Amino acid sequence: MSLIAGLKKNFIKLSSFQILVRFRRGLFYSFLSIYLRFYLNLSVTETTLFATLPMIVNILFQNFIWGALSDKLQKRRTFIILGEILAAIGTVLTWYVHTLEPDKYMAGYVIIIGLTIIEIFWSMSNLGWTAILSDLYEPKKLADIRGKLASVGGVGRIIGVLIGGLAYDGLGQYYRGWGFSEGLLFFIAAGMMLLSCIPVFFLPEGGISQDDKRKWSKKQSQSTTDSISKLFWLFIIAMVFINFGRNSIATIKAQFFSLEDGLNLNPQMLSYIVNMRSIAMIIFGAITGILLKKLKEEWLLFFSSVVGAAHLLIFILANSVPAAFFANFIGGGAQVLI
């Protein structure tokens, strides 16, 4: 098998995994905030904890545990599969335990705590995913590959969000929140995690050779402070602010769309607006490689950040359904390119 043929086959497997992951995230997280706020009666601030606490755990475990173990063991595929399986089990358990709590308010905290624990395993999968991409593709092709994967992942997200919108209230036959309360959305999400392990199983394990590992270890023994430029730290600080702005409304936006004082949208219409972001991810993910050939990465990052800021302003200045469609579209494009 030629190298090019091997890379194409690997890309198909990676794409299959990405579609299933984006399907699961779109299905589950697009409506979880609404469930916590309007069915389990958590405050707006409390609903953000389901994203904030897992994010903190993700950072800690990726940096201090899984990153070190991945470098030592060089087991990328294993990390992904093990992380997804354990997260699937944790998802079902989280649903079950939250049904045992008679107080709806406390049941919300059961979900938040459960997702925080699950993030320990998802962070293992996330680390393995990032590492295996770096192992399979050389740096100059990696941005293009990531863009294409984001594009195919957008297809999965569209389907997931649509199904999530239908299942949230049982096709309009039951109460809003039924899909979470009765476990359907938890079960589908867990099933997708298990299913996503199949294409990953046929990927190479990844990792680097023992010779490269020894060279890497020698470099790591040197002072890292001198090797990291001031420009790199400036970039990191900039990304902190970019993600701060993007994430500041990420978990509460769906609540505003559902409020009577907001746009008062039903779950199905909300899924259409959310999917405008997915459509943009498909389009801009597919043309990332072309844009990178015409623009330098720093200029592409700059323009995307400006557009990302603009999409937040549109939500403020134009409180209407058409504005929400447009803002979500350009926001999705900016997210992929950033």
CSV table of C-alpha atoms in Angstrom, one decimal:
chain,number,residue,atom,x,y,z
A,1,MET,CA,0.0,0.0,0.0
A,2,SER,CA,1.4,3.4,-0.9
A,3,LEU,CA,1.8,6.2,1.6
A,4,ILE,CA,-0.9,8.3,0.0
A,5,ALA,CA,-3.4,5.4,-0.1
A,6,GLY,CA,-2.7,4.7,3.6
A,7,LEU,CA,-3.2,8.4,4.5
A,8,LYS,CA,-6.5,8.4,2.6
A,9,LYS,CA,-7.8,5.3,4.4
A,10,ASN,CA,-6.8,6.8,7.7
A,11,PHE,CA,-8.6,10.0,6.8
A,12,ILE,CA,-11.8,8.1,6.2
A,13,LYS,CA,-11.5,6.4,9.6
A,14,LEU,CA,-10.8,9.7,11.3
A,15,SER,CA,-13.7,11.3,9.5
A,16,SER,CA,-16.0,8.5,10.6
A,17,PHE,CA,-15.0,9.1,14.2
A,18,GLN,CA,-15.4,12.9,13.9
A,19,ILE,CA,-18.9,12.6,12.4
A,20,LEU,CA,-20.0,10.4,15.4
A,21,VAL,CA,-18.3,12.7,17.9
A,22,ARG,CA,-19.9,15.8,16.5
A,23,PHE,CA,-23.3,14.0,16.2
A,24,ARG,CA,-23.1,13.1,19.9
A,25,ARG,CA,-22.1,16.6,21.0
A,26,GLY,CA,-24.7,18.4,18.9
A,27,LEU,CA,-27.4,16.0,20.1
A,28,PHE,CA,-26.6,16.3,23.8
A,29,TYR,CA,-25.1,19.7,24.5
A,30,SER,CA,-27.3,21.9,22.3
A,31,PHE,CA,-30.2,21.3,24.7
A,32,LEU,CA,-28.7,20.4,28.0
A,33,SER,CA,-28.5,24.0,29.2
A,34,ILE,CA,-32.3,24.4,28.6
A,35,TYR,CA,-33.0,21.2,30.5
A,36,LEU,CA,-30.9,22.3,33.5
A,37,ARG,CA,-32.5,25.8,33.5
A,38,PHE,CA,-36.1,25.2,32.7
A,39,TYR,CA,-36.8,21.7,33.8
A,40,LEU,CA,-34.4,21.2,36.8
A,41,ASN,CA,-34.7,24.8,37.9
A,42,LEU,CA,-31.0,25.8,38.1
A,43,SER,CA,-30.1,29.4,37.8
A,44,VAL,CA,-28.4,30.8,34.7
A,45,THR,CA,-25.1,30.9,36.5
A,46,GLU,CA,-25.5,27.4,37.8
A,47,THR,CA,-26.2,26.0,34.3
A,48,THR,CA,-22.8,27.2,33.1
A,49,LEU,CA,-21.1,24.9,35.6
A,50,PHE,CA,-21.8,21.9,33.3
A,51,ALA,CA,-19.3,23.4,30.9
A,52,THR,CA,-16.9,25.2,33.3
A,53,LEU,CA,-16.1,22.4,35.8
A,54,PRO,CA,-15.5,19.7,33.1
A,55,MET,CA,-13.3,22.2,31.2
A,56,ILE,CA,-11.1,22.7,34.3
A,57,VAL,CA,-10.9,18.9,34.8
A,58,ASN,CA,-10.0,18.5,31.1
A,59,ILE,CA,-7.2,21.0,31.3
A,60,LEU,CA,-5.7,19.5,34.5
A,61,PHE,CA,-5.8,15.9,33.3
A,62,GLN,CA,-4.6,16.6,29.8
A,63,ASN,CA,-1.6,18.6,31.1
A,64,PHE,CA,-0.6,16.7,34.1
A,65,ILE,CA,-1.7,13.1,33.6
A,66,TRP,CA,-2.7,12.0,30.1
A,67,GLY,CA,-0.1,14.1,28.3
A,68,ALA,CA,2.7,12.7,30.3
A,69,LEU,CA,1.4,9.1,30.0
A,70,SER,CA,0.9,9.5,26.2
A,71,ASP,CA,4.5,10.7,25.8
A,72,LYS,CA,5.7,7.8,27.9
A,73,LEU,CA,3.6,5.0,26.5
A,74,GLN,CA,3.0,6.4,23.0
A,75,LYS,CA,-0.5,4.8,22.9
A,76,ARG,CA,-2.8,7.2,21.0
A,77,ARG,CA,-5.5,4.8,19.7
A,78,THR,CA,-5.7,3.1,23.1
A,79,PHE,CA,-6.3,6.4,24.8
A,80,ILE,CA,-9.2,7.3,22.5
A,81,ILE,CA,-10.9,4.0,22.7
A,82,LEU,CA,-10.5,3.6,26.5
A,83,GLY,CA,-11.7,7.2,27.0
A,84,GLU,CA,-14.8,6.8,24.9
A,85,ILE,CA,-15.8,3.5,26.5
A,86,LEU,CA,-15.4,4.8,30.0
A,87,ALA,CA,-17.2,8.0,29.2
A,88,ALA,CA,-20.1,6.0,27.7
A,89,ILE,CA,-20.5,4.0,30.9
A,90,GLY,CA,-20.3,7.2,32.9
A,91,THR,CA,-23.0,8.9,30.8
A,92,VAL,CA,-25.5,6.2,31.4
A,93,LEU,CA,-24.7,6.1,35.2
A,94,THR,CA,-25.1,9.9,35.3
A,95,TRP,CA,-28.6,9.6,33.9
A,96,TYR,CA,-29.5,6.8,36.3
A,97,VAL,CA,-28.2,8.5,39.4
A,98,HIS,CA,-29.9,11.8,38.6
A,99,THR,CA,-33.3,10.0,38.3
A,100,LEU,CA,-32.8,8.7,41.9
A,101,GLU,CA,-32.7,12.3,43.2
A,102,PRO,CA,-36.3,13.4,44.1
A,103,ASP,CA,-35.3,17.0,44.2
A,104,LYS,CA,-35.1,18.4,40.6
A,105,TYR,CA,-32.6,21.1,41.7
A,106,MET,CA,-30.2,18.6,43.2
A,107,ALA,CA,-30.7,16.3,40.2
A,108,GLY,CA,-29.2,19.1,38.1
A,109,TYR,CA,-26.1,19.1,40.3
A,110,VAL,CA,-25.8,15.3,39.9
A,111,ILE,CA,-25.6,15.8,36.1
A,112,ILE,CA,-23.0,18.6,36.5
A,113,ILE,CA,-20.9,16.4,38.9
A,114,GLY,CA,-21.3,13.4,36.6
A,115,LEU,CA,-20.2,15.3,33.5
A,116,THR,CA,-17.2,16.6,35.4
A,117,ILE,CA,-16.1,13.0,36.3
A,118,ILE,CA,-16.8,11.9,32.8
A,119,GLU,CA,-14.5,14.6,31.5
A,120,ILE,CA,-11.6,12.8,33.0
A,121,PHE,CA,-12.1,10.1,30.4
A,122,TRP,CA,-13.0,12.4,27.6
A,123,SER,CA,-9.8,14.3,28.2
A,124,MET,CA,-8.0,11.1,27.6
A,125,SER,CA,-9.8,10.7,24.3
A,126,ASN,CA,-9.2,14.3,23.3
A,127,LEU,CA,-5.5,14.0,24.1
A,128,GLY,CA,-5.2,10.8,22.1
A,129,TRP,CA,-7.0,12.4,19.2
A,130,THR,CA,-4.7,15.4,19.0
A,131,ALA,CA,-1.6,13.3,19.3
A,132,ILE,CA,-2.6,10.8,16.6
A,133,LEU,CA,-3.3,13.6,14.2
A,134,SER,CA,0.1,15.0,14.8
A,135,ASP,CA,1.6,11.5,14.3
A,136,LEU,CA,-0.2,10.8,11.1
A,137,TYR,CA,0.2,14.2,9.3
A,138,GLU,CA,3.1,16.5,8.9
A,139,PRO,CA,2.7,20.0,10.4
A,140,LYS,CA,2.3,21.9,7.1
A,141,LYS,CA,-0.7,19.7,6.2
A,142,LEU,CA,-2.3,19.5,9.6
A,143,ALA,CA,-4.3,22.7,9.4
A,144,ASP,CA,-5.9,21.6,6.1
A,145,ILE,CA,-6.7,18.2,7.6
A,146,ARG,CA,-8.2,19.7,10.7
A,147,GLY,CA,-10.4,22.0,8.5
A,148,LYS,CA,-11.6,19.0,6.4
A,149,LEU,CA,-12.3,17.0,9.6
A,150,ALA,CA,-14.3,20.0,11.0
A,151,SER,CA,-16.2,20.1,7.7
A,152,VAL,CA,-17.3,16.4,7.8
A,153,GLY,CA,-17.9,16.7,11.5
A,154,GLY,CA,-20.4,19.5,10.8
A,155,VAL,CA,-22.5,16.9,8.9
A,156,GLY,CA,-22.7,14.8,12.0
A,157,ARG,CA,-23.5,17.8,14.1
A,158,ILE,CA,-26.4,18.8,11.9
A,159,ILE,CA,-28.0,15.4,12.2
A,160,GLY,CA,-27.3,15.3,15.9
A,161,VAL,CA,-28.9,18.7,16.6
A,162,LEU,CA,-32.0,17.8,14.5
A,163,ILE,CA,-32.5,14.5,16.4
A,164,GLY,CA,-31.8,16.3,19.7
A,165,GLY,CA,-34.5,18.9,18.9
A,166,LEU,CA,-37.0,16.2,18.1
A,167,ALA,CA,-36.2,14.0,21.1
A,168,TYR,CA,-36.1,16.8,23.6
A,169,ASP,CA,-39.9,16.9,23.8
A,170,GLY,CA,-40.6,13.5,22.2
A,171,LEU,CA,-41.7,14.9,18.8
A,172,GLY,CA,-43.9,17.4,20.6
A,173,GLN,CA,-45.9,14.6,22.2
A,174,TYR,CA,-44.4,15.0,25.7
A,175,TYR,CA,-43.1,17.7,28.0
A,176,ARG,CA,-40.0,19.8,27.2
A,177,GLY,CA,-37.1,17.9,28.8
A,178,TRP,CA,-38.6,14.5,28.3
A,179,GLY,CA,-35.6,13.3,26.2
A,180,PHE,CA,-33.2,13.9,29.0
A,181,SER,CA,-35.5,13.0,31.9
A,182,GLU,CA,-36.4,9.6,30.4
A,183,GLY,CA,-32.8,9.0,29.3
A,184,LEU,CA,-33.2,8.8,25.6
A,185,LEU,CA,-30.6,11.5,24.8
A,186,PHE,CA,-28.2,10.0,27.4
A,187,PHE,CA,-28.6,6.6,25.8
A,188,ILE,CA,-28.1,7.8,22.2
A,189,ALA,CA,-25.0,9.8,23.3
A,190,ALA,CA,-23.5,6.8,25.0
A,191,GLY,CA,-24.2,4.6,22.0
A,192,MET,CA,-22.4,7.0,19.7
A,193,MET,CA,-19.4,6.9,22.0
A,194,LEU,CA,-19.2,3.2,21.8
A,195,LEU,CA,-19.9,3.2,18.0
A,196,SER,CA,-17.1,5.8,17.5
A,197,CYS,CA,-14.6,3.3,18.8
A,198,ILE,CA,-15.0,1.1,15.7
A,199,PRO,CA,-13.3,3.3,13.1
A,200,VAL,CA,-10.6,4.2,15.7
A,201,PHE,CA,-9.8,0.5,16.3
A,202,PHE,CA,-8.6,0.2,12.7
A,203,LEU,CA,-6.3,3.2,12.9
A,204,PRO,CA,-2.6,2.7,13.6
A,205,GLU,CA,-1.6,3.0,17.3
A,206,GLY,CA,0.5,6.1,16.5
A,207,GLY,CA,3.4,7.2,18.6
A,208,ILE,CA,7.0,7.8,17.7
A,209,SER,CA,10.0,5.4,17.4
A,210,GLN,CA,12.3,4.7,20.2
A,211,ASP,CA,15.1,6.7,18.6
A,212,ASP,CA,12.8,9.7,18.2
A,213,LYS,CA,11.6,9.2,21.7
A,214,ARG,CA,15.2,9.4,23.0
A,215,LYS,CA,15.9,12.5,21.0
A,216,TRP,CA,12.6,14.1,22.3
A,217,SER,CA,13.6,13.2,25.9
A,218,LYS,CA,17.0,14.8,25.5
A,219,LYS,CA,15.3,18.0,24.2
A,220,GLN,CA,12.8,18.0,27.1
A,221,SER,CA,15.7,17.9,29.6
A,222,GLN,CA,16.8,21.3,28.4
A,223,SER,CA,15.3,24.5,29.7
A,224,THR,CA,11.9,25.1,28.2
A,225,THR,CA,11.8,28.7,29.2
A,226,ASP,CA,14.4,29.7,26.7
A,227,SER,CA,12.9,27.7,23.8
A,228,ILE,CA,9.5,29.4,24.0
A,229,SER,CA,9.5,32.8,22.4
A,230,LYS,CA,7.8,35.9,23.6
A,231,LEU,CA,5.7,35.8,20.4
A,232,PHE,CA,4.4,32.4,21.3
A,233,TRP,CA,3.2,33.6,24.8
A,234,LEU,CA,1.6,36.6,23.1
A,235,PHE,CA,-0.3,34.1,20.9
A,236,ILE,CA,-1.4,32.1,23.9
A,237,ILE,CA,-2.7,35.2,25.7
A,238,ALA,CA,-4.6,36.3,22.6
A,239,MET,CA,-6.2,32.8,22.3
A,240,VAL,CA,-7.3,33.2,26.0
A,241,PHE,CA,-9.2,36.3,25.2
A,242,ILE,CA,-10.6,34.9,22.0
A,243,ASN,CA,-12.0,31.8,23.8
A,244,PHE,CA,-13.1,34.0,26.7
A,245,GLY,CA,-15.4,36.0,24.4
A,246,ARG,CA,-16.6,33.0,22.5
A,247,ASN,CA,-17.4,30.9,25.6
A,248,SER,CA,-18.9,33.7,27.6
A,249,ILE,CA,-22.3,33.1,25.9
A,250,ALA,CA,-21.9,29.6,24.5
A,251,THR,CA,-23.9,27.8,27.2
A,252,ILE,CA,-26.5,30.4,27.9
A,253,LYS,CA,-27.4,31.4,24.3
A,254,ALA,CA,-29.9,28.5,23.9
A,255,GLN,CA,-31.6,29.7,27.1
A,256,PHE,CA,-32.1,33.2,25.6
A,257,PHE,CA,-33.5,31.7,22.4
A,258,SER,CA,-36.0,29.7,24.4
A,259,LEU,CA,-37.2,32.5,26.8
A,260,GLU,CA,-40.5,34.2,26.2
A,261,ASP,CA,-38.7,37.5,26.7
A,262,GLY,CA,-36.0,36.3,24.2
A,263,LEU,CA,-36.9,34.7,20.9
A,264,ASN,CA,-39.4,32.2,22.4
A,265,LEU,CA,-38.3,29.4,20.1
A,266,ASN,CA,-39.5,25.8,20.3
A,267,PRO,CA,-36.8,23.0,20.3
A,268,GLN,CA,-37.2,22.3,16.6
A,269,MET,CA,-36.7,25.9,15.5
A,270,LEU,CA,-33.8,26.2,18.0
A,271,SER,CA,-32.2,23.2,16.3
A,272,TYR,CA,-32.4,25.0,12.9
A,273,ILE,CA,-30.6,28.0,14.3
A,274,VAL,CA,-28.0,25.9,15.9
A,275,ASN,CA,-27.4,24.1,12.7
A,276,MET,CA,-26.5,27.3,10.8
A,277,ARG,CA,-23.3,27.1,12.7
A,278,SER,CA,-22.8,23.5,11.5
A,279,ILE,CA,-23.5,24.5,7.9
A,280,ALA,CA,-20.8,27.2,8.2
A,281,MET,CA,-18.4,24.6,9.7
A,282,ILE,CA,-18.9,22.4,6.7
A,283,ILE,CA,-18.4,25.2,4.2
A,284,PHE,CA,-15.4,26.9,5.8
A,285,GLY,CA,-13.8,23.6,7.0
A,286,ALA,CA,-13.8,22.4,3.3
A,287,ILE,CA,-12.1,25.6,2.1
A,288,THR,CA,-9.6,26.0,4.9
A,289,GLY,CA,-6.8,24.7,2.8
A,290,ILE,CA,-7.6,27.1,0.0
A,291,LEU,CA,-7.7,30.1,2.3
A,292,LEU,CA,-4.4,29.1,3.9
A,293,LYS,CA,-2.7,29.2,0.5
A,294,LYS,CA,-4.0,32.7,-0.2
A,295,LEU,CA,-3.6,34.2,3.3
A,296,LYS,CA,-1.0,33.8,6.0
A,297,GLU,CA,-2.2,32.0,9.1
A,298,GLU,CA,-1.8,35.1,11.3
A,299,TRP,CA,-4.0,37.2,9.0
A,300,LEU,CA,-6.6,34.4,8.8
A,301,LEU,CA,-6.7,34.2,12.6
A,302,PHE,CA,-7.0,38.0,12.8
A,303,PHE,CA,-9.9,38.3,10.3
A,304,SER,CA,-11.7,35.3,11.9
A,305,SER,CA,-11.4,36.8,15.3
A,306,VAL,CA,-12.9,40.1,14.1
A,307,VAL,CA,-15.8,38.1,12.5
A,308,GLY,CA,-16.2,36.2,15.7
A,309,ALA,CA,-16.5,39.4,17.7
A,310,ALA,CA,-19.0,40.8,15.1
A,311,HIS,CA,-21.3,37.8,15.5
A,312,LEU,CA,-21.6,38.5,19.2
A,313,LEU,CA,-22.5,42.1,18.5
A,314,ILE,CA,-25.2,41.0,16.1
A,315,PHE,CA,-27.0,39.1,18.9
A,316,ILE,CA,-27.0,42.3,21.0
A,317,LEU,CA,-28.0,44.8,18.3
A,318,ALA,CA,-30.5,42.7,16.3
A,319,ASN,CA,-32.8,40.7,18.5
A,320,SER,CA,-34.6,38.7,15.8
A,321,VAL,CA,-34.8,35.2,14.3
A,322,PRO,CA,-33.2,36.1,11.0
A,323,ALA,CA,-30.3,37.9,12.9
A,324,ALA,CA,-29.8,34.7,15.0
A,325,PHE,CA,-29.6,32.6,11.8
A,326,PHE,CA,-27.0,35.0,10.3
A,327,ALA,CA,-25.0,35.5,13.4
A,328,ASN,CA,-24.7,31.7,14.1
A,329,PHE,CA,-23.6,31.1,10.5
A,330,ILE,CA,-20.7,33.6,10.6
A,331,GLY,CA,-19.9,32.5,14.1
A,332,GLY,CA,-19.5,28.9,13.0
A,333,GLY,CA,-17.2,30.0,10.1
A,334,ALA,CA,-15.1,32.0,12.5
A,335,GLN,CA,-14.9,29.1,14.9
A,336,VAL,CA,-13.5,26.7,12.3
A,337,LEU,CA,-10.9,29.1,11.0
A,338,ILE,CA,-9.8,30.2,14.5
